[in-house]
Amino acid sequence: MLEILRQPWPWYVSGPLIALVMVLLLFFGKSFGFSSNFRTICAACGAGKRVAFFNYNWREQTWNLLFLAGAIAGGWIASTWLASPEGVQIAEATVADLRELGLQEPKGLQPEELLGLDALLNVKALLLLLAGGFFIGFGSRYAGGCTSGHAISGLSNLQWPSLVAVIGFFIGGLITTYLLLPLLL
């Protein structure tokens, strides 16, 4: 059983599992989205006393906080006990593209030069992380949800704004990958 859990799961297993979760959320009248947890945490910490945006009944979103805690715990369990000893398999073309940008082949899930702990000591990498975090936060607030909220939850609810947002995410990703990142690195 442990060997099965350590293998990458194909789309025909993980996709239906995600669909099952979405059906259950729809059945119970809930919508999925991680970025809304930031609002819930701020509201629970009392930010509603100063900013009206956070003044709402955050207790109704407690289930989403539990989902967030479960995702963090699940990620830790998976990386600690269920990680494959072979590491992440990356296409040779992607490795070649990373080398062309001056990045090493990732040993984990991401290039260490950009997202590792050493990046915190590099001013340029730290500024890129801060700018990226700002734009993700601004975009999530402006679009009324993050990538998971729109792409998974919004599209499964057939919401037109989520389709527009997902198309925008892909266009932004392509522009960043092919135009901005080569200039910034």
Coordinates of C-alpha atoms in Angstrom, one line a residue:
M1 CA 0.0 0.0 0.0
L2 CA 2.8 2.4 0.9
E3 CA 4.4 1.8 -2.5
I4 CA 1.2 2.8 -4.2
L5 CA 0.9 6.0 -2.2
R6 CA 4.5 6.9 -3.0
Q7 CA 4.0 6.8 -6.8
P8 CA 2.7 9.8 -8.7
W9 CA -1.0 9.4 -9.2
P10 CA -2.2 9.5 -12.8
W11 CA -4.9 12.0 -13.9
Y12 CA -7.6 9.4 -14.0
V13 CA -7.2 8.8 -10.3
S14 CA -6.6 12.3 -9.0
G15 CA -9.0 14.1 -11.4
P16 CA -12.1 12.0 -10.3
L17 CA -11.1 12.5 -6.6
I18 CA -11.0 16.2 -7.1
A19 CA -14.4 16.0 -8.9
L20 CA -15.8 14.0 -5.9
V21 CA -14.7 16.6 -3.5
M22 CA -16.2 19.4 -5.6
V23 CA -19.5 17.5 -5.8
L24 CA -19.5 17.0 -2.0
L25 CA -18.8 20.8 -1.5
L26 CA -21.7 21.7 -3.9
F27 CA -24.0 19.3 -2.1
F28 CA -23.2 21.0 1.2
G29 CA -23.5 24.5 -0.3
K30 CA -19.8 25.3 0.1
S31 CA -17.2 26.7 -2.3
F32 CA -13.6 25.9 -2.3
G33 CA -10.8 28.5 -2.2
F34 CA -7.6 28.9 -0.2
S35 CA -7.2 32.6 -0.6
S36 CA -10.4 33.2 1.3
N37 CA -8.6 31.8 4.3
F38 CA -6.4 34.9 4.6
R39 CA -9.6 37.0 5.0
T40 CA -11.0 34.5 7.5
I41 CA -7.7 34.5 9.6
C42 CA -7.6 38.3 9.5
A43 CA -11.2 38.5 10.6
A44 CA -10.7 35.9 13.4
C45 CA -7.7 38.0 14.6
G46 CA -9.9 41.1 15.0
A47 CA -9.1 43.0 11.8
G48 CA -12.9 43.7 11.4
K49 CA -12.6 46.3 14.1
R50 CA -10.5 48.5 11.8
V51 CA -11.4 47.5 8.3
A52 CA -15.0 46.8 7.2
F53 CA -13.9 44.2 4.6
F54 CA -13.0 41.8 7.5
N55 CA -16.1 42.5 9.5
Y56 CA -18.2 39.5 8.8
N57 CA -19.2 36.2 10.5
W58 CA -15.9 34.4 10.0
R59 CA -17.1 31.4 12.0
E60 CA -19.1 30.3 9.0
Q61 CA -15.8 29.7 7.2
T62 CA -14.3 27.5 10.0
W63 CA -14.6 24.4 7.7
N64 CA -12.3 26.1 5.2
L65 CA -9.7 26.7 7.9
L66 CA -9.9 23.0 8.7
F67 CA -9.5 22.2 5.0
L68 CA -6.4 24.5 5.0
A69 CA -5.0 22.8 8.1
G70 CA -5.6 19.4 6.6
A71 CA -3.9 20.4 3.4
I72 CA -0.8 21.6 5.3
A73 CA -0.8 18.4 7.4
G74 CA -1.3 16.2 4.4
G75 CA 1.5 18.0 2.5
W76 CA 3.9 17.5 5.5
I77 CA 2.9 13.8 5.8
A78 CA 3.4 13.2 2.1
S79 CA 6.8 15.0 2.0
T80 CA 8.0 13.3 5.1
W81 CA 6.8 9.7 4.8
L82 CA 5.4 9.2 1.3
A83 CA 8.0 11.0 -0.9
S84 CA 9.4 8.9 -3.7
P85 CA 13.2 8.4 -3.3
E86 CA 13.5 9.1 -7.1
G87 CA 12.6 12.7 -6.7
V88 CA 10.5 14.8 -9.1
Q89 CA 10.7 13.7 -12.8
I90 CA 11.2 16.7 -15.0
A91 CA 11.2 16.7 -18.8
E92 CA 14.6 17.2 -20.4
A93 CA 13.3 20.1 -22.4
T94 CA 12.3 21.8 -19.1
V95 CA 15.7 21.2 -17.6
A96 CA 17.3 22.6 -20.7
D97 CA 15.1 25.7 -20.5
L98 CA 16.0 26.2 -16.8
R99 CA 19.7 25.9 -17.6
E100 CA 19.3 28.5 -20.4
L101 CA 17.9 30.9 -17.8
G102 CA 20.9 30.2 -15.5
L103 CA 19.0 27.9 -13.1
Q104 CA 20.1 24.5 -11.9
E105 CA 18.0 21.4 -12.3
P106 CA 15.6 21.3 -9.3
K107 CA 16.4 18.6 -6.8
G108 CA 13.0 19.1 -5.2
L109 CA 9.8 20.8 -6.5
Q110 CA 11.3 24.1 -7.5
P111 CA 14.6 25.8 -8.5
E112 CA 16.5 26.5 -5.2
E113 CA 17.9 29.7 -6.7
L114 CA 14.4 31.2 -6.8
L115 CA 12.5 29.6 -4.0
G116 CA 15.0 28.0 -1.6
L117 CA 16.0 29.3 1.8
D118 CA 19.2 30.8 0.2
A119 CA 17.0 33.0 -1.9
L120 CA 16.1 35.0 1.3
L121 CA 19.8 36.1 1.5
N122 CA 19.8 37.2 -2.2
V123 CA 18.4 40.7 -2.6
K124 CA 17.3 40.2 -6.2
A125 CA 15.6 36.9 -5.4
L126 CA 14.0 38.3 -2.3
L127 CA 12.6 41.3 -4.3
L128 CA 11.2 38.9 -6.9
L129 CA 9.5 36.9 -4.1
L130 CA 8.1 40.0 -2.5
A131 CA 6.8 41.4 -5.8
G132 CA 5.3 38.0 -6.8
G133 CA 3.6 37.7 -3.4
F134 CA 2.2 41.2 -3.8
F135 CA 0.9 40.6 -7.2
I136 CA -0.7 37.2 -6.2
G137 CA -2.3 38.9 -3.2
F138 CA -3.5 41.9 -5.2
G139 CA -4.7 39.6 -8.1
S140 CA -6.6 37.3 -5.8
R141 CA -8.3 40.1 -4.1
Y142 CA -9.1 42.0 -7.3
A143 CA -10.4 38.8 -9.0
G144 CA -12.3 37.6 -6.0
G145 CA -10.3 34.4 -5.6
C146 CA -7.0 32.7 -6.3
T147 CA -6.1 30.2 -9.0
S148 CA -7.5 27.2 -7.1
G149 CA -10.7 29.0 -6.3
H150 CA -11.4 30.0 -9.9
A151 CA -9.8 27.1 -11.8
I152 CA -11.2 24.3 -9.6
S153 CA -14.2 25.6 -7.8
G154 CA -15.4 28.4 -10.1
L155 CA -15.1 26.4 -13.3
S156 CA -16.8 23.4 -11.7
N157 CA -19.7 25.7 -10.8
L158 CA -19.7 27.0 -14.5
Q159 CA -19.0 30.6 -13.4
W160 CA -18.2 32.9 -16.3
P161 CA -15.9 35.2 -14.2
S162 CA -13.8 32.1 -13.3
L163 CA -13.4 31.2 -16.9
V164 CA -12.2 34.7 -17.7
A165 CA -9.9 34.7 -14.6
V166 CA -8.4 31.3 -15.6
I167 CA -7.7 32.5 -19.2
G168 CA -6.0 35.6 -17.6
F169 CA -3.9 33.3 -15.3
F170 CA -2.7 31.4 -18.3
I171 CA -1.9 34.5 -20.4
G172 CA -0.1 36.0 -17.4
G173 CA 1.9 32.8 -16.8
L174 CA 2.9 32.7 -20.5
I175 CA 4.0 36.3 -20.5
T176 CA 5.9 35.8 -17.2
T177 CA 7.6 32.6 -18.4
Y178 CA 8.6 33.7 -21.9
L179 CA 9.0 37.5 -21.6
L180 CA 9.5 38.7 -18.0
L181 CA 11.5 35.8 -16.4
P182 CA 14.3 35.8 -19.0
L183 CA 14.7 39.6 -18.5
L184 CA 14.6 39.4 -14.7
L185 CA 17.0 36.4 -14.2

